[in-house]
Structures are given as C-alpha cells and as structure tokens.
Amino acid sequence: AQSVTQLGSHVSVSEGALVLLRCNYSSSVPPYLFWYVQYPNQGLQLLLKYTSAATLVKGINGFEAEFKKSETSFHLTKPSAHMSDAAEYFCAVRTNTGFQKLVFGTGTRLLVSP
Amino acid sequence: DTAVSQTPKYLVTQMGNDKSIKCEQNLGHDTMYWYKQDSKKFLKIMFSYNNKELIINETVPNRFSPKSPDKAHLNLHINSLELGDSAVYFCASSLHTGAQETQYFGPGTRLLVL
C-alpha cells in the first residue's frame, strides 16, 4: 500500500526566506502525488500535483515541487515566503491500481515570521 | 458560488444523539467523498461514492451511514454519537474516479460531542 511521510510537523521561516517542505512517498507502482494547503478553519485546496508528465510541477501562489524517483521524494518549495503562506500543508499519494484512496501525510505547519 | 458546500458548519451535541451532515457540490462531478480530520490534523477517508454507488468503505463503525440521493449530494448520518467522534468532517468531490484527479474539498463541519 502507498504512503507518504512528511518530515517536520512544524517549519518556521522568516518572510522572504526560502520555503522547503519535505515529502517522501512509498509506492510499489508509479504514484500520483499531490500537495494541498489548509488555511485555518478552512477546507483543503490543491496547490499542485504530479501526474507523470513533467517532473518539475508548478502550482499556485508561487509554489513548485520536483518529483525525484531515485529519492522517492516530492518536496514543496517557494523561493520567498509571504506572511499569507502560513498554513498547514499536506502531501498525498494515490495510485492507479484498482480504485485506490488518496492517502495523506500527517501535515506540516508552516509558520512565517516578519 | 460555493463549489462544495457543507451544512452545518458547526455541530455541538450530546453523547448518544443522532446527527446528520449534508454535502452538496455544484461542479457536475460524479464522485464524492467523506473524510475525517482528527485533533492532530490527520486526514483519513471514510467513504466514497461514484454515481450514487458506494465504492470505498473504510473501517468505519456502522454507526456512520452515508447516503447519496443523487450525484450532487452525499450526506453523512451518525447514530449514537460518542466522544471520539469529535472531529472535523470534510466532504470532497472529483470529476471521476481517476487517481490523478483533483479532489475539491468543502469547508468542513466541526463536530463536538459532549
């Protein structure tokens, strides 16, 4: 069964600094990978997804992620953090084997300080 | 127009009561989901319906009963509520069942069982 591991339950950065949120996946078949963002008291919103086309995926709000099969990673980055990026970020994986569910990581809270 | 809507937004009730949460999507999708997010923000799928047919039924107590009267609606009824049912419940939808498809989430229903 597929799974994802998010390293670091909390990540703190200063405004303007690089954001790096880590996600490693485990899957015996080619995965589809997603990053979702959850702002306080709201639902989840898709940031970006990898669907086996380009390995570098660009998403909304200046975020991007690179699929690295050799490292089984799909880390999320943003060159310059903004205060409005403070939120909970979830990595998720799904595969095409039968009808598989979307499996979420435990989430990483991004804190942005002025 | 809200794409995926849930009612109520907040639900406070006593142990042993029965309650329902409603979900509607106006995206024309044929697949809908219920997720539970616990106090540690962990998200896990409970049920999924495709064209009103149940396709995913995770290990959920049978006190939880989903109902899909049509493709645009997926309701969740909970009998004999317990303290451990306190959580945020999210409804989501996707165009079809494909693994690469984006799931669109509602704003959540915050259930507190006293």
Short mmCIF file of N, CA and C in Angstrom, two decimals, chain B residues 36 67 102:
data_model
loop_
_atom_site.label_atom_id
_atom_site.label_comp_id
_atom_site.label_asym_id
_atom_site.label_seq_id
_atom_site.Cartn_x
_atom_site.Cartn_y
_atom_site.Cartn_z
N LYS B 36 -12.43 12.32 7.56
CA LYS B 36 -12.43 12.73 8.97
C LYS B 36 -11.04 13.28 9.29
N LYS B 67 -25.30 8.50 2.66
CA LYS B 67 -26.42 8.34 1.72
C LYS B 67 -26.22 9.33 0.58
N THR B 102 -8.07 15.80 -9.31
CA THR B 102 -8.08 16.68 -8.16
C THR B 102 -9.36 16.47 -7.37
#
